[in-house]
mmCIF file of C-alpha atoms in Angstrom:
data_model
loop_
_atom_site.group_PDB
_atom_site.id
_atom_site.type_symbol
_atom_site.label_atom_id
_atom_site.label_comp_id
_atom_site.label_asym_id
_atom_site.label_seq_id
_atom_site.Cartn_x
_atom_site.Cartn_y
_atom_site.Cartn_z
ATOM 1 C CA MET A 1 -32.809 63.607 -21.132
ATOM 2 C CA TYR A 2 -29.441 62.999 -18.995
ATOM 3 C CA GLU A 3 -27.306 65.156 -20.899
ATOM 4 C CA SER A 4 -25.570 68.276 -19.225
ATOM 5 C CA LYS A 5 -26.210 71.577 -20.594
ATOM 6 C CA ARG A 6 -23.024 72.863 -20.372
ATOM 7 C CA PRO A 7 -20.151 71.477 -23.147
ATOM 8 C CA TYR A 8 -17.798 68.984 -21.446
ATOM 9 C CA GLU A 9 -15.066 65.969 -22.312
ATOM 10 C CA LYS A 10 -16.009 62.521 -21.141
ATOM 11 C CA GLN A 11 -13.472 61.353 -18.735
ATOM 12 C CA THR A 12 -13.068 57.753 -17.364
ATOM 13 C CA LEU A 13 -12.444 58.614 -13.816
ATOM 14 C CA ASN A 14 -11.789 55.517 -11.862
ATOM 15 C CA LEU A 15 -13.015 56.374 -8.624
ATOM 16 C CA PRO A 16 -12.360 55.244 -5.338
ATOM 17 C CA PHE A 17 -15.157 52.221 -5.474
ATOM 18 C CA THR A 18 -14.846 51.503 -8.688
ATOM 19 C CA GLY A 19 -12.304 48.796 -10.295
ATOM 20 C CA ILE A 20 -9.456 46.380 -9.164
ATOM 21 C CA CYS A 21 -8.430 47.437 -5.596
ATOM 22 C CA SER A 22 -4.661 47.524 -6.057
ATOM 23 C CA PHE A 23 -2.966 49.674 -3.582
ATOM 24 C CA GLY A 24 -3.479 53.318 -4.840
ATOM 25 C CA LYS A 25 -4.320 51.836 -7.826
ATOM 26 C CA TYR A 26 -1.320 51.581 -8.942
ATOM 27 C CA PRO A 27 -0.619 49.564 -12.391
ATOM 28 C CA ILE A 28 -0.437 45.504 -11.111
ATOM 29 C CA CYS A 29 2.363 42.920 -11.891
ATOM 30 C CA THR A 30 2.279 39.759 -10.075
ATOM 31 C CA ASN A 31 5.130 38.464 -11.822
ATOM 32 C CA LEU A 32 7.928 39.360 -10.052
ATOM 33 C CA ASP A 33 10.142 38.099 -13.247
ATOM 34 C CA GLU A 34 8.739 40.710 -15.234
ATOM 35 C CA LEU A 35 9.220 43.372 -12.649
ATOM 36 C CA ASP A 36 10.060 46.888 -14.066
ATOM 37 C CA ALA A 37 9.539 49.723 -11.503
ATOM 38 C CA ASP A 38 11.079 52.257 -9.154
ATOM 39 C CA ILE A 39 9.029 51.206 -5.871
ATOM 40 C CA ALA A 40 7.379 47.525 -5.481
ATOM 41 C CA ILE A 41 4.440 46.938 -3.471
ATOM 42 C CA ILE A 42 4.012 43.507 -1.964
ATOM 43 C CA GLY A 43 1.090 42.102 0.998
ATOM 44 C CA VAL A 44 2.636 39.648 3.230
ATOM 45 C CA PRO A 45 -1.187 38.421 4.272
ATOM 46 C CA TYR A 46 0.655 36.797 7.384
ATOM 47 C CA ASP A 47 -0.751 36.489 11.359
ATOM 48 C CA MET A 48 0.811 33.181 12.583
ATOM 49 C CA GLY A 49 3.435 34.972 14.996
ATOM 50 C CA THR A 50 0.810 36.923 16.756
ATOM 51 C CA GLN A 51 0.091 35.796 20.782
ATOM 52 C CA TRP A 52 -2.647 37.559 21.180
ATOM 53 C CA ARG A 53 -5.448 38.858 19.045
ATOM 54 C CA SER A 54 -4.961 37.493 15.151
ATOM 55 C CA GLY A 55 -6.307 39.463 11.844
ATOM 56 C CA THR A 56 -3.219 40.306 10.308
ATOM 57 C CA ARG A 57 -3.672 38.382 7.198
ATOM 58 C CA PHE A 58 -6.035 40.701 6.360
ATOM 59 C CA GLY A 59 -4.009 43.762 6.787
ATOM 60 C CA PRO A 60 -2.691 43.835 3.138
ATOM 61 C CA ARG A 61 -6.218 43.758 1.969
ATOM 62 C CA SER A 62 -7.227 46.587 4.424
ATOM 63 C CA ILE A 63 -4.395 48.993 3.708
ATOM 64 C CA ARG A 64 -5.594 48.545 -0.172
ATOM 65 C CA ASP A 65 -9.131 49.398 0.208
ATOM 66 C CA GLY A 66 -8.249 52.430 2.346
ATOM 67 C CA SER A 67 -5.368 53.846 -0.039
ATOM 68 C CA THR A 68 -8.606 54.057 -2.989
ATOM 69 C CA LEU A 69 -8.936 57.155 -0.614
ATOM 70 C CA TYR A 70 -5.482 58.663 -2.540
ATOM 71 C CA SER A 71 -6.039 57.230 -6.069
ATOM 72 C CA PHE A 72 -7.398 60.206 -7.779
ATOM 73 C CA GLY A 73 -5.261 59.542 -10.784
ATOM 74 C CA LEU A 74 -1.521 58.425 -11.177
ATOM 75 C CA ASN A 75 -0.220 62.304 -11.767
ATOM 76 C CA GLY A 76 1.255 62.552 -8.656
ATOM 77 C CA SER A 77 -0.762 64.508 -5.550
ATOM 78 C CA TYR A 78 0.265 67.954 -4.727
ATOM 79 C CA ASP A 79 1.152 68.949 -1.167
ATOM 80 C CA PRO A 80 0.264 72.579 -0.812
ATOM 81 C CA GLU A 81 1.957 72.735 3.011
ATOM 82 C CA ARG A 82 5.084 72.018 0.843
ATOM 83 C CA ASP A 83 4.176 73.462 -2.528
ATOM 84 C CA THR A 84 5.799 70.608 -4.240
ATOM 85 C CA MET A 85 4.368 67.140 -6.177
ATOM 86 C CA PHE A 86 5.066 63.895 -4.926
ATOM 87 C CA LEU A 87 4.871 60.462 -6.529
ATOM 88 C CA ALA A 88 4.714 62.284 -10.098
ATOM 89 C CA PRO A 89 5.803 60.614 -13.253
ATOM 90 C CA PRO A 90 7.968 59.577 -14.574
ATOM 91 C CA LEU A 91 8.438 57.413 -11.046
ATOM 92 C CA LYS A 92 6.891 53.542 -11.808
ATOM 93 C CA ILE A 93 5.243 52.432 -8.804
ATOM 94 C CA VAL A 94 3.592 48.640 -9.222
ATOM 95 C CA ASP A 95 1.365 46.771 -6.942
ATOM 96 C CA CYS A 96 2.709 42.911 -6.742
ATOM 97 C CA GLY A 97 -0.077 41.469 -4.813
ATOM 98 C CA ASP A 98 0.390 38.962 -1.958
ATOM 99 C CA VAL A 99 3.496 36.548 -1.144
ATOM 100 C CA ASP A 100 1.794 32.943 -0.785
ATOM 101 C CA MET A 101 0.882 31.977 2.420
ATOM 102 C CA VAL A 102 1.146 28.313 3.746
ATOM 103 C CA HIS A 103 -1.497 27.639 6.405
ATOM 104 C CA GLY A 104 0.209 26.551 9.816
ATOM 105 C CA ASP A 105 3.693 26.507 7.931
ATOM 106 C CA LEU A 106 5.940 29.279 9.346
ATOM 107 C CA GLN A 107 8.964 27.912 7.761
ATOM 108 C CA GLN A 108 7.712 28.011 3.849
ATOM 109 C CA SER A 109 5.688 31.169 4.594
ATOM 110 C CA PHE A 110 8.786 32.629 5.345
ATOM 111 C CA GLU A 111 10.948 31.096 2.528
ATOM 112 C CA ASN A 112 8.429 32.910 0.358
ATOM 113 C CA ILE A 113 8.347 35.773 1.543
ATOM 114 C CA GLU A 114 12.604 36.264 1.320
ATOM 115 C CA LYS A 115 12.140 34.625 -2.146
ATOM 116 C CA ALA A 116 9.679 37.395 -3.188
ATOM 117 C CA ILE A 117 11.697 40.572 -1.691
ATOM 118 C CA ARG A 118 14.985 39.038 -2.899
ATOM 119 C CA LYS A 119 13.478 39.412 -6.674
ATOM 120 C CA ILE A 120 12.445 42.305 -6.145
ATOM 121 C CA VAL A 121 15.534 43.835 -4.630
ATOM 122 C CA SER A 122 17.532 42.106 -7.706
ATOM 123 C CA LYS A 123 15.151 43.867 -10.624
ATOM 124 C CA GLY A 124 16.093 47.180 -9.120
ATOM 125 C CA ALA A 125 12.980 48.317 -7.553
ATOM 126 C CA MET A 126 12.629 49.358 -3.931
ATOM 127 C CA PRO A 127 10.402 46.627 -1.680
ATOM 128 C CA VAL A 128 7.453 48.404 0.334
ATOM 129 C CA VAL A 129 5.530 45.747 2.311
ATOM 130 C CA LEU A 130 2.085 45.703 3.560
ATOM 131 C CA GLY A 131 1.992 43.032 6.829
ATOM 132 C CA GLY A 132 0.649 40.651 7.882
ATOM 133 C CA ASP A 133 2.047 40.708 11.966
ATOM 134 C CA HIS A 134 5.507 41.976 12.953
ATOM 135 C CA SER A 135 6.937 38.713 12.610
ATOM 136 C CA ILE A 136 7.244 38.844 8.710
ATOM 137 C CA THR A 137 9.811 41.731 9.089
ATOM 138 C CA ILE A 138 12.442 39.000 10.044
ATOM 139 C CA PRO A 139 12.585 37.338 6.571
ATOM 140 C CA VAL A 140 12.112 40.564 4.904
ATOM 141 C CA ALA A 141 15.267 42.023 6.748
ATOM 142 C CA GLN A 142 16.885 39.032 5.740
ATOM 143 C CA ALA A 143 16.108 39.142 1.894
ATOM 144 C CA LEU A 144 17.754 42.721 2.129
ATOM 145 C CA ASP A 145 21.605 41.455 2.892
ATOM 146 C CA THR A 146 22.507 42.417 -0.566
ATOM 147 C CA LEU A 147 21.951 45.887 0.058
ATOM 148 C CA GLY A 148 23.848 46.240 3.425
ATOM 149 C CA PRO A 149 24.849 47.760 5.942
ATOM 150 C CA LEU A 150 22.057 48.929 7.119
ATOM 151 C CA VAL A 151 20.368 50.940 10.209
ATOM 152 C CA ALA A 152 17.315 49.534 11.469
ATOM 153 C CA ILE A 153 14.404 51.820 12.151
ATOM 154 C CA GLN A 154 11.513 51.105 14.301
ATOM 155 C CA ILE A 155 8.461 52.958 14.943
ATOM 156 C CA ASP A 156 6.304 51.041 17.377
ATOM 157 C CA ALA A 157 4.728 50.525 21.239
ATOM 158 C CA HIS A 158 6.518 47.222 21.522
ATOM 159 C CA LEU A 159 10.732 47.113 21.685
ATOM 160 C CA ASP A 160 9.882 43.486 19.708
ATOM 161 C CA TRP A 161 13.127 42.029 21.228
ATOM 162 C CA ALA A 162 12.236 38.722 22.485
ATOM 163 C CA ASP A 163 14.463 35.973 22.330
ATOM 164 C CA GLU A 164 12.316 33.095 22.661
ATOM 165 C CA ARG A 165 8.759 31.735 24.124
ATOM 166 C CA SER A 166 9.232 28.313 24.868
ATOM 167 C CA GLY A 167 11.343 27.798 22.164
ATOM 168 C CA GLN A 168 9.042 30.193 19.495
ATOM 169 C CA ARG A 169 12.006 32.877 18.038
ATOM 170 C CA PHE A 170 10.095 34.054 14.777
ATOM 171 C CA GLY A 171 7.135 35.250 17.038
ATOM 172 C CA HIS A 172 5.856 39.111 16.477
ATOM 173 C CA GLY A 173 8.246 39.837 19.584
ATOM 174 C CA SER A 174 11.109 38.626 18.334
ATOM 175 C CA PRO A 175 11.391 40.721 15.236
ATOM 176 C CA MET A 176 13.775 43.432 16.319
ATOM 177 C CA ARG A 177 16.770 40.833 18.432
ATOM 178 C CA ARG A 178 16.635 38.783 14.921
ATOM 179 C CA MET A 179 17.654 41.770 12.869
ATOM 180 C CA ALA A 180 20.374 42.041 15.862
ATOM 181 C CA GLU A 181 21.934 39.172 14.626
ATOM 182 C CA MET A 182 22.107 39.768 11.000
ATOM 183 C CA ASP A 183 25.427 40.715 9.581
ATOM 184 C CA HIS A 184 24.199 43.323 7.872
ATOM 185 C CA PHE A 185 22.740 45.167 10.231
ATOM 186 C CA THR A 186 25.061 47.525 12.076
ATOM 187 C CA GLY A 187 23.062 49.563 13.806
ATOM 188 C CA MET A 188 19.532 50.761 15.024
ATOM 189 C CA ALA A 189 16.701 52.782 16.148
ATOM 190 C CA GLN A 190 13.508 52.104 18.147
ATOM 191 C CA LEU A 191 11.232 55.037 18.285
ATOM 192 C CA GLY A 192 7.822 54.980 19.698
ATOM 193 C CA ILE A 193 8.890 52.165 22.693
ATOM 194 C CA ARG A 194 6.189 52.923 25.794
ATOM 195 C CA GLY A 195 3.831 51.234 28.320
ATOM 196 C CA ILE A 196 3.600 48.059 30.670
ATOM 197 C CA GLY A 197 4.297 44.640 28.367
ATOM 198 C CA SER A 198 7.030 46.005 25.600
ATOM 199 C CA SER A 199 9.059 43.793 26.768
ATOM 200 C CA ILE A 200 11.078 42.561 30.503
ATOM 201 C CA LYS A 201 13.878 44.489 31.352
ATOM 202 C CA GLY A 202 16.480 41.772 30.200
ATOM 203 C CA ASP A 203 15.214 42.536 27.045
ATOM 204 C CA PHE A 204 15.391 46.220 27.318
ATOM 205 C CA ASP A 205 19.659 45.396 28.622
ATOM 206 C CA ALA A 206 20.011 43.326 26.027
ATOM 207 C CA ALA A 207 18.791 46.115 23.008
ATOM 208 C CA ARG A 208 20.975 49.034 25.056
ATOM 209 C CA ASP A 209 24.278 46.658 25.301
ATOM 210 C CA TYR A 210 23.775 45.842 21.254
ATOM 211 C CA GLY A 211 23.640 49.975 20.754
ATOM 212 C CA SER A 212 19.924 50.612 20.353
ATOM 213 C CA VAL A 213 18.509 53.867 20.544
ATOM 214 C CA ILE A 214 15.533 53.863 22.544
ATOM 215 C CA LEU A 215 12.630 56.738 22.600
ATOM 216 C CA SER A 216 9.375 57.078 23.582
ATOM 217 C CA PRO A 217 6.695 59.429 22.177
ATOM 218 C CA LYS A 218 6.527 61.331 24.917
ATOM 219 C CA GLN A 219 10.783 61.579 25.539
ATOM 220 C CA ILE A 220 10.957 62.559 21.271
ATOM 221 C CA ARG A 221 8.084 65.405 22.247
ATOM 222 C CA LYS A 222 10.563 66.566 24.343
ATOM 223 C CA MET A 223 13.699 66.259 22.277
ATOM 224 C CA GLY A 224 12.158 67.752 19.193
ATOM 225 C CA ILE A 225 12.419 65.738 15.905
ATOM 226 C CA ASP A 226 16.024 67.168 15.442
ATOM 227 C CA ALA A 227 17.539 65.826 18.450
ATOM 228 C CA VAL A 228 16.671 62.336 18.009
ATOM 229 C CA LEU A 229 18.520 62.760 14.234
ATOM 230 C CA LYS A 230 21.801 63.176 16.117
ATOM 231 C CA ASN A 231 21.306 59.981 17.195
ATOM 232 C CA LEU A 232 21.194 58.294 13.815
ATOM 233 C CA PRO A 233 24.093 58.479 11.484
ATOM 234 C CA ARG A 234 23.446 60.394 8.919
ATOM 235 C CA GLY A 235 23.609 59.386 5.147
ATOM 236 C CA ALA A 236 23.846 55.436 6.455
ATOM 237 C CA ARG A 237 21.234 53.053 4.661
ATOM 238 C CA TYR A 238 17.673 52.616 6.311
ATOM 239 C CA PHE A 239 15.345 49.696 6.475
ATOM 240 C CA VAL A 240 12.181 51.257 8.040
ATOM 241 C CA THR A 241 9.435 48.911 9.818
ATOM 242 C CA PHE A 242 6.474 51.122 11.268
ATOM 243 C CA ASP A 243 4.564 49.490 13.424
ATOM 244 C CA VAL A 244 0.726 50.760 12.926
ATOM 245 C CA ASP A 245 0.274 50.240 16.946
ATOM 246 C CA GLY A 246 3.282 53.152 17.019
ATOM 247 C CA LEU A 247 0.446 55.586 16.478
ATOM 248 C CA ASP A 248 -1.804 56.589 19.016
ATOM 249 C CA PRO A 249 -5.000 53.680 18.940
ATOM 250 C CA SER A 250 -7.717 56.799 18.597
ATOM 251 C CA ILE A 251 -5.893 57.590 15.226
ATOM 252 C CA ALA A 252 -5.206 53.661 14.341
ATOM 253 C CA PRO A 253 -7.633 51.077 16.658
ATOM 254 C CA GLY A 254 -7.768 48.693 14.249
ATOM 255 C CA THR A 255 -4.296 46.497 15.175
ATOM 256 C CA GLY A 256 -3.623 43.882 17.967
ATOM 257 C CA THR A 257 -2.101 45.188 20.495
ATOM 258 C CA PRO A 258 -3.023 48.858 21.319
ATOM 259 C CA SER A 259 -1.316 50.957 23.261
ATOM 260 C CA PRO A 260 -2.296 54.785 24.332
ATOM 261 C CA GLY A 261 0.449 57.356 24.314
ATOM 262 C CA GLY A 262 1.162 56.790 20.596
ATOM 263 C CA PHE A 263 2.417 59.258 18.121
ATOM 264 C CA SER A 264 -0.469 61.667 16.455
ATOM 265 C CA TYR A 265 -0.623 61.176 12.220
ATOM 266 C CA ASP A 266 1.354 64.549 11.813
ATOM 267 C CA GLU A 267 4.261 63.668 14.463
ATOM 268 C CA ALA A 268 4.630 60.220 12.594
ATOM 269 C CA ASN A 269 4.278 62.465 9.226
ATOM 270 C CA GLU A 270 7.016 64.350 10.533
ATOM 271 C CA LEU A 271 9.273 62.215 11.530
ATOM 272 C CA LEU A 272 9.039 59.500 8.317
ATOM 273 C CA GLU A 273 10.162 62.628 6.257
ATOM 274 C CA ALA A 274 13.198 63.700 8.483
ATOM 275 C CA ILE A 275 14.475 60.035 8.508
ATOM 276 C CA ALA A 276 13.903 59.812 4.482
ATOM 277 C CA PHE A 277 16.260 63.083 4.599
ATOM 278 C CA HIS A 278 18.628 62.176 6.861
ATOM 279 C CA GLY A 279 19.556 59.016 5.552
ATOM 280 C CA GLU A 280 18.775 56.308 2.151
ATOM 281 C CA VAL A 281 15.802 54.692 2.628
ATOM 282 C CA VAL A 282 16.292 51.023 0.890
ATOM 283 C CA ALA A 283 12.664 49.301 2.107
ATOM 284 C CA PHE A 284 10.320 49.565 4.400
ATOM 285 C CA ASP A 285 7.468 47.476 6.189
ATOM 286 C CA PHE A 286 4.375 48.584 7.635
ATOM 287 C CA VAL A 287 2.672 45.816 9.901
ATOM 288 C CA GLU A 288 -0.234 44.481 12.652
ATOM 289 C CA VAL A 289 -2.777 46.461 10.953
ATOM 290 C CA ALA A 290 -5.674 44.062 11.918
ATOM 291 C CA PRO A 291 -9.158 45.731 9.982
ATOM 292 C CA GLN A 292 -11.468 43.359 12.293
ATOM 293 C CA TYR A 293 -10.801 45.487 15.361
ATOM 294 C CA ASP A 294 -11.586 48.786 13.546
ATOM 295 C CA GLN A 295 -15.085 49.075 11.695
ATOM 296 C CA THR A 296 -14.641 52.791 10.617
ATOM 297 C CA GLY A 297 -11.808 51.499 8.248
ATOM 298 C CA LEU A 298 -10.219 54.591 9.461
ATOM 299 C CA THR A 299 -6.350 52.296 10.429
ATOM 300 C CA GLY A 300 -6.119 51.194 6.842
ATOM 301 C CA GLN A 301 -6.821 54.878 5.651
ATOM 302 C CA THR A 302 -4.298 55.862 8.261
ATOM 303 C CA ALA A 303 -1.889 53.354 7.104
ATOM 304 C CA ALA A 304 -1.910 54.025 3.630
ATOM 305 C CA ARG A 305 -1.877 57.315 3.968
ATOM 306 C CA LEU A 306 1.691 57.454 5.367
ATOM 307 C CA ILE A 307 3.271 54.384 2.916
ATOM 308 C CA LEU A 308 1.990 56.911 0.742
ATOM 309 C CA ASP A 309 3.803 60.241 2.285
ATOM 310 C CA PHE A 310 6.858 57.755 3.169
ATOM 311 C CA MET A 311 7.105 56.949 -0.324
ATOM 312 C CA GLY A 312 6.782 60.773 -1.919
ATOM 313 C CA PHE A 313 9.206 61.828 0.791
ATOM 314 C CA ILE A 314 12.070 58.815 -0.200
ATOM 315 C CA THR A 315 11.390 59.656 -4.039
ATOM 316 C CA LYS A 316 11.639 63.219 -3.301
ATOM 317 C CA LYS A 317 14.980 63.083 -1.437
ATOM 318 C CA ARG A 318 15.920 60.628 -4.530
ATOM 319 C CA GLU A 319 14.653 63.323 -6.957
ATOM 320 C CA GLN A 320 16.819 66.092 -5.097
ATOM 321 C CA LEU A 321 19.803 64.644 -5.161
ATOM 322 C CA SER A 322 19.955 63.527 -9.069
ATOM 323 C CA GLU A 323 19.145 66.777 -9.713
ATOM 324 C CA VAL A 324 21.731 67.847 -7.769
ATOM 325 C CA ALA A 325 24.356 65.186 -9.745
ATOM 326 C CA MET A 326 23.544 66.393 -12.649
ATOM 327 C CA ILE A 327 23.787 69.730 -12.508
ATOM 328 C CA GLY A 328 27.248 69.210 -10.988
ATOM 329 C CA GLU A 329 28.087 66.799 -14.059
ATOM 330 C CA GLY A 330 27.256 70.021 -16.208
ATOM 331 C CA VAL A 331 29.889 71.975 -14.269
ATOM 332 C CA ASN A 332 32.133 69.544 -14.746
ATOM 333 C CA GLY A 333 31.503 69.323 -17.883
#
């Protein structure tokens, strides 16, 4: 009664709405001692660093849910604009679940974050971190000291250079200043910074004194991406931290501190591609998704898409370098 009249081979489709909701429906490995992967996705459901609207503790879950839209099979995805395949086998990507959080305890939570990222790095995988508010970038960045020297690239509406507020030095308004104090970071670019409330003038002065390159979306549009890249050291190792409010709230309203005038999806996509091919990205995080402020789920989906895009650009650069090296070995041989 229910049989099709056409012959077909029955398949397990694993559609977006079925199964366990790992990031992109990639395999799961929650025991980091057993990690064997090129890329390790890990969530940090933390929002004790927020100064206004909380909710980023649900960010990793929202991003994972949004990522299922792009999970039709694990054989890579074809990009018709670039006429190439991204994230295809034998590349190994796994979802490592979430770092354990201790409610009300910043120190233990940060220690757990740093320990997890250090373990991923020690296993030779690239950490891709799903936040969480932007304060999580502090322990993530600290855990990358064995990969230094590094250049930090921030995509964000806000400068995040506050030193302290009533003694609190580890809120989501301070990660870039805390990174500037780490010996393994030697440079910084802050892209997308805009609007009243981003930081006080003294913070901007301090960031510029450190040597940070600070550009707004409006300035980047006028300059063009090639001109932006001239401000970044070519071939350096990059740690990229992407705050979702770097995007315009028309496409990413689900965040605690939205700011008009942000990047479009295409602008962010092109910027991430340029960064990936200009240097060596060794880790990145994506923070500040707060899904309860976006009932459509668009923010989580957009975040997931940009994360997958960036992973694809980074690994494609590695593939090309590997091919060049093999050709060189063949010539020398």
